[in-house]
């Protein structure tokens, strides 16, 4: 099993700041840090005690997070939660898979449906009709009992990572795609892309059998055996998560202050110190006109961002140093 991305960074930083570190040796996901001043803390992968547990739990629940963001005056996707049949039996308000379809009809297709509490873009679907809705919803309910149905918003997908009063990184997330060469099939191009990830040190695994890829290709009248033309770009997913094979364009130096202030405000209002804020808008480098705050993440993964280049890797290392310093010097940890 590959060592988790963050563990070698914490090893390096612990030596740098003179902290004692214990790492569970079999998997390397969890550890315990004793700082020079005697303060102690645990971590698990990208989860550190820099954030309060209640705020992190709210951030993990997309429906609750959206509720509070809206109450605090932020623009969020119009949407509603719906529940598996088993959960519906125990709830005073019944909102079943069929109710979700009727709600999607009222919003107007296409709509976004996704699990309420899973991460890394798992099972996020853009659906266009009744058949697509039920196929995707049933797959979601095999994994979890709460699903979100949301209005679809056009625009570019951005992630802004905040620590305290500072934007650490900002980047556009581009959905999984391949570029044709006039010879290779889409499946072969995906395999080439996967090998490229490995060469970059990026541990993202492209799931060629993901049903969403098949659906996306079918809508373009294509399949995995189709051969795109030279330089032809074929998008294979609608969601832009890097964990699903998407790519990142670093905009940290170019983010407009409006969006920096927006992300910092969201982070503070949600009771977080470290937060990834996901936003849909036209252009992160221009003043705010329209935006939608899609989600927040209290333990943002930065491995894919770090794989862009040496400068980005240094940004991530500096972030974790600031996280450790915040824990070491904080009053509430």
Coordinates of C-alpha atoms in Angstrom, one line a residue:
X1 CA 0.0 0.0 0.0
X2 CA 1.3 3.4 -0.9
X3 CA 2.3 5.8 1.9
X4 CA -0.4 8.6 2.3
X5 CA 0.6 11.8 0.6
X6 CA 0.7 13.9 3.8
X7 CA 2.8 11.5 6.0
X8 CA 6.2 12.2 4.4
X9 CA 5.5 16.0 4.7
X10 CA 4.7 15.7 8.4
X11 CA 7.8 13.6 9.0
X12 CA 9.9 16.3 7.3
X13 CA 8.2 19.2 9.2
X14 CA 8.4 17.5 12.5
X15 CA 12.2 17.3 12.2
X16 CA 12.3 20.9 11.1
X17 CA 10.4 22.2 14.2
X18 CA 11.9 19.8 16.7
X19 CA 8.7 17.8 17.3
X20 CA 8.5 14.1 18.2
X21 CA 6.4 12.0 15.9
X22 CA 4.8 8.6 16.1
X23 CA 3.4 7.1 12.9
X24 CA 1.3 3.9 12.9
X25 CA 3.7 1.8 10.9
X26 CA 1.4 -0.6 9.0
X27 CA -0.6 1.9 6.9
X28 CA 0.9 5.3 7.8
X29 CA -2.4 7.1 7.9
X30 CA -2.5 8.2 11.5
X31 CA 0.1 9.8 13.8
X32 CA 0.7 11.6 17.1
X33 CA 2.8 14.8 17.4
X34 CA 4.5 16.1 20.6
X35 CA 5.7 19.7 20.1
X36 CA 8.7 21.2 21.8
X37 CA 6.4 23.1 24.2
X38 CA 4.8 19.9 25.4
X39 CA 1.5 20.3 23.4
X40 CA 0.3 17.1 21.8
X41 CA -2.0 16.3 18.9
X42 CA -3.2 13.5 16.7
X43 CA -3.8 13.5 13.0
X44 CA -5.4 11.2 10.5
X45 CA -4.4 11.7 6.8
X46 CA -5.4 15.3 6.1
X47 CA -7.5 15.7 9.3
X48 CA -5.8 17.8 11.9
X49 CA -6.9 19.4 15.2
X50 CA -6.7 22.8 13.7
X51 CA -10.5 22.8 13.1
X52 CA -13.3 22.2 15.7
X53 CA -15.1 18.9 15.4
X54 CA -18.6 20.4 15.2
X55 CA -17.7 22.6 12.3
X56 CA -16.0 19.7 10.4
X57 CA -19.0 17.5 10.8
X58 CA -21.3 20.3 9.4
X59 CA -18.9 20.7 6.5
X60 CA -19.0 17.0 5.7
X61 CA -22.8 17.1 5.5
X62 CA -23.5 19.0 2.2
X63 CA -27.1 19.7 3.0
X64 CA -26.4 21.2 6.5
X65 CA -23.5 23.2 5.2
X66 CA -25.6 24.6 2.4
X67 CA -28.4 25.5 4.9
X68 CA -26.0 27.5 7.1
X69 CA -24.2 29.1 4.2
X70 CA -27.5 30.4 2.9
X71 CA -28.6 31.6 6.4
X72 CA -25.3 33.6 6.5
X73 CA -26.1 35.3 3.3
X74 CA -24.0 33.3 0.8
X75 CA -25.3 32.0 -2.6
X76 CA -25.7 28.3 -2.6
X77 CA -27.2 25.8 -5.1
X78 CA -31.0 25.5 -5.0
X79 CA -31.5 22.0 -3.8
X80 CA -33.1 19.5 -1.4
X81 CA -32.2 16.3 0.4
X82 CA -33.9 12.9 -0.3
X83 CA -33.6 9.6 1.5
X84 CA -33.4 5.9 0.9
X85 CA -36.5 3.8 1.5
X86 CA -35.2 2.4 4.7
X87 CA -34.3 5.8 6.1
X88 CA -37.7 7.2 5.0
X89 CA -39.4 4.6 7.3
X90 CA -37.8 6.2 10.3
X91 CA -38.2 9.9 9.4
X92 CA -41.2 12.2 10.2
X93 CA -40.7 13.9 6.8
X94 CA -40.7 11.4 3.9
X95 CA -38.7 12.4 0.8
X96 CA -38.1 9.3 -1.2
X97 CA -36.4 8.6 -4.5
X98 CA -39.7 9.3 -6.3
X99 CA -40.1 12.6 -4.6
X100 CA -36.6 13.5 -5.7
X101 CA -37.5 12.8 -9.3
X102 CA -40.6 15.1 -9.0
X103 CA -38.3 17.8 -7.5
X104 CA -35.8 17.4 -10.3
X105 CA -38.7 17.9 -12.8
X106 CA -39.7 21.1 -11.0
X107 CA -36.1 22.4 -11.1
X108 CA -35.8 21.4 -14.8
X109 CA -33.3 19.0 -16.3
X110 CA -30.3 18.7 -16.3
X111 CA -29.9 18.6 -12.6
X112 CA -27.0 17.5 -10.3
X113 CA -27.6 14.6 -7.9
X114 CA -24.9 13.5 -5.5
X115 CA -24.4 11.8 -2.1
X116 CA -24.8 14.1 0.8
X117 CA -21.8 12.9 2.8
X118 CA -19.3 11.3 0.4
X119 CA -16.1 13.0 -0.8
X120 CA -13.8 13.2 -3.8
X121 CA -16.6 13.6 -6.3
X122 CA -17.9 10.1 -5.7
X123 CA -21.2 9.4 -7.5
X124 CA -21.7 13.0 -8.5
X125 CA -24.0 13.0 -11.6
X126 CA -25.4 15.4 -14.1
X127 CA -28.6 13.8 -15.2
X128 CA -30.8 14.8 -18.1
X129 CA -33.9 12.7 -17.9
X130 CA -36.0 10.2 -15.9
X131 CA -33.9 7.2 -16.8
X132 CA -30.6 8.9 -16.0
X133 CA -32.0 10.1 -12.7
X134 CA -33.2 6.7 -11.4
X135 CA -30.1 4.9 -12.6
X136 CA -27.8 7.4 -10.7
X137 CA -30.0 7.7 -7.7
X138 CA -30.2 3.9 -7.1
X139 CA -26.4 3.7 -7.3
X140 CA -26.1 6.5 -4.8
X141 CA -28.5 4.8 -2.4
X142 CA -26.4 1.6 -2.6
X143 CA -23.6 3.5 -0.9
X144 CA -25.4 6.0 1.4
X145 CA -28.9 6.9 2.6
X146 CA -29.1 10.6 1.9
X147 CA -28.9 12.2 -1.6
X148 CA -28.9 15.8 -2.8
X149 CA -30.8 17.0 -5.9
X150 CA -29.6 20.4 -7.0
X151 CA -30.1 22.9 -9.8
X152 CA -27.3 22.8 -12.4
X153 CA -25.2 26.0 -12.7
X154 CA -23.0 26.7 -15.6
X155 CA -19.6 28.2 -15.1
X156 CA -16.1 27.2 -14.2
X157 CA -15.3 25.1 -11.1
X158 CA -12.8 26.5 -8.6
X159 CA -11.3 25.4 -5.3
X160 CA -10.0 28.0 -2.9
X161 CA -8.0 26.8 0.2
X162 CA -8.0 29.1 3.2
X163 CA -6.0 29.0 6.4
X164 CA -7.2 31.6 8.9
X165 CA -7.0 35.0 7.1
X166 CA -5.0 33.8 4.2
X167 CA -5.8 32.2 0.9
X168 CA -3.2 29.4 0.5
X169 CA -4.1 28.3 -3.0
X170 CA -6.7 28.8 -5.7
X171 CA -7.1 26.8 -8.8
X172 CA -9.6 25.9 -11.5
X173 CA -10.6 22.3 -11.6
X174 CA -11.2 20.8 -15.1
X175 CA -13.1 17.6 -15.6
X176 CA -11.4 14.4 -16.8
X177 CA -10.7 14.6 -20.5
X178 CA -8.5 13.2 -23.2
X179 CA -6.9 14.8 -26.3
X180 CA -7.1 12.7 -29.5
X181 CA -4.2 11.9 -31.7
X182 CA -6.2 10.5 -34.6
X183 CA -4.9 6.9 -33.9
X184 CA -5.7 5.9 -30.3
X185 CA -9.0 4.9 -28.9
X186 CA -10.5 6.8 -25.9
X187 CA -9.6 3.8 -23.7
X188 CA -6.0 3.9 -24.9
X189 CA -5.8 7.6 -24.3
X190 CA -7.1 7.1 -20.8
X191 CA -4.4 4.5 -20.1
X192 CA -1.8 7.0 -21.4
X193 CA -3.2 9.6 -19.1
X194 CA -3.1 7.2 -16.2
X195 CA 0.6 6.5 -16.9
X196 CA 1.2 10.3 -17.0
X197 CA -0.3 10.6 -13.5
X198 CA 2.1 7.9 -12.2
X199 CA 5.1 9.7 -13.8
X200 CA 4.0 13.0 -12.0
X201 CA 3.7 11.2 -8.7
X202 CA 0.0 11.6 -8.7
X203 CA -1.8 8.6 -7.2
X204 CA -5.2 9.3 -8.8
X205 CA -6.8 6.2 -10.3
X206 CA -9.0 6.6 -13.4
X207 CA -11.9 4.2 -13.2
X208 CA -12.4 3.3 -16.9
X209 CA -15.5 1.3 -15.9
X210 CA -17.2 4.3 -14.1
X211 CA -20.8 4.3 -15.5
X212 CA -20.7 8.1 -15.6
X213 CA -17.9 7.9 -18.3
X214 CA -20.1 5.6 -20.4
X215 CA -23.1 7.9 -20.1
X216 CA -21.0 11.0 -20.9
X217 CA -19.6 9.3 -24.0
X218 CA -23.1 8.1 -25.1
X219 CA -24.3 11.7 -25.0
X220 CA -21.5 12.5 -27.4
X221 CA -22.4 9.5 -29.6
X222 CA -19.0 7.9 -28.6
X223 CA -17.7 4.9 -26.8
X224 CA -14.4 3.7 -25.3
X225 CA -13.4 2.3 -28.6
X226 CA -14.0 5.5 -30.5
X227 CA -10.9 7.3 -32.0
X228 CA -10.9 11.1 -31.5
X229 CA -9.4 13.2 -34.2
X230 CA -6.0 14.8 -33.8
X231 CA -6.1 17.5 -31.0
X232 CA -9.8 16.8 -30.4
X233 CA -10.7 17.2 -26.8
X234 CA -13.2 14.7 -25.3
X235 CA -14.6 15.3 -21.8
X236 CA -15.4 12.1 -19.9
X237 CA -17.0 13.4 -16.7
X238 CA -19.2 16.4 -15.7
X239 CA -17.8 16.8 -12.2
X240 CA -14.4 18.4 -12.0
X241 CA -12.9 16.7 -8.9
X242 CA -9.2 16.1 -9.2
X243 CA -9.7 12.8 -7.4
X244 CA -11.8 11.6 -10.4
X245 CA -9.0 12.4 -12.9
X246 CA -9.6 16.1 -13.4
X247 CA -6.8 18.6 -13.9
X248 CA -5.9 21.9 -12.1
X249 CA -4.9 25.3 -13.3
X250 CA -3.2 27.3 -10.6
X251 CA -4.6 30.8 -10.1
X252 CA -3.3 31.5 -6.6
X253 CA -1.4 34.6 -7.8
X254 CA -4.3 35.9 -9.9
X255 CA -7.4 35.4 -7.7
X256 CA -9.4 38.6 -7.3
X257 CA -9.6 40.1 -3.8
X258 CA -13.4 39.7 -4.0
X259 CA -13.1 35.9 -4.1
X260 CA -10.3 35.9 -1.5
X261 CA -12.5 37.8 0.9
X262 CA -15.5 35.5 0.0
X263 CA -13.6 32.3 0.8
X264 CA -12.1 33.7 4.0
X265 CA -15.5 34.9 5.1
X266 CA -17.1 31.5 4.4
X267 CA -14.3 29.8 6.4
X268 CA -14.8 32.0 9.4
X269 CA -18.5 32.0 9.4
X270 CA -18.5 28.2 9.3
X271 CA -16.3 28.1 12.3
X272 CA -13.2 26.7 10.5
X273 CA -9.6 27.7 10.3
X274 CA -8.6 25.4 7.4
X275 CA -11.1 25.0 4.7
X276 CA -11.5 24.2 1.0
X277 CA -14.2 26.3 -0.6
X278 CA -15.7 25.1 -3.9
X279 CA -17.2 27.8 -6.1
X280 CA -18.8 28.0 -9.5
X281 CA -18.3 31.3 -11.3
X282 CA -17.3 32.7 -14.7
X283 CA -13.8 34.0 -13.8
X284 CA -12.0 33.8 -10.4
X285 CA -9.6 36.6 -11.5
X286 CA -12.3 39.2 -12.0
X287 CA -14.6 41.0 -9.6
X288 CA -17.5 39.0 -8.3
X289 CA -20.7 39.3 -10.4
X290 CA -22.3 35.9 -9.9
X291 CA -21.2 32.8 -8.0
X292 CA -22.5 29.7 -6.3
X293 CA -20.7 28.2 -3.2
X294 CA -21.0 24.5 -4.0
X295 CA -19.4 22.9 -1.0
X296 CA -16.9 23.3 1.8
X297 CA -14.3 20.9 3.0
X298 CA -12.8 20.9 6.5
X299 CA -9.9 18.6 5.5
X300 CA -9.1 19.5 1.9
X301 CA -6.8 17.1 0.1
X302 CA -3.9 18.8 -1.6
X303 CA -2.0 15.9 -3.1
X304 CA -3.3 16.5 -6.7
X305 CA -2.6 20.3 -6.4
X306 CA 0.9 19.5 -5.2
X307 CA 1.5 17.3 -8.2
X308 CA 1.2 20.3 -10.6
X309 CA 4.8 21.4 -10.0
X310 CA 7.5 22.2 -7.5
X311 CA 6.1 25.6 -6.6
X312 CA 2.7 24.1 -5.8
X313 CA 4.4 21.3 -3.7
X314 CA 6.2 24.0 -1.8
X315 CA 2.9 25.8 -1.2
X316 CA 1.4 22.6 0.3
X317 CA 4.4 22.0 2.5
X318 CA 4.2 25.6 3.8
X319 CA 0.5 25.2 4.5
X320 CA 1.1 22.1 6.7
X321 CA 3.9 23.9 8.5
X322 CA 1.4 26.7 9.3
X323 CA -1.1 24.2 10.4
X324 CA 1.3 22.6 12.8
X325 CA 2.4 26.0 14.1
X326 CA -1.3 26.9 14.6
X327 CA -1.9 23.8 16.6
X328 CA 1.4 24.2 18.6
X329 CA 0.6 27.8 19.5
X330 CA -3.2 27.7 19.7
X331 CA -5.2 28.0 22.9
X332 CA -8.1 25.6 21.9
X333 CA -6.2 22.6 20.7

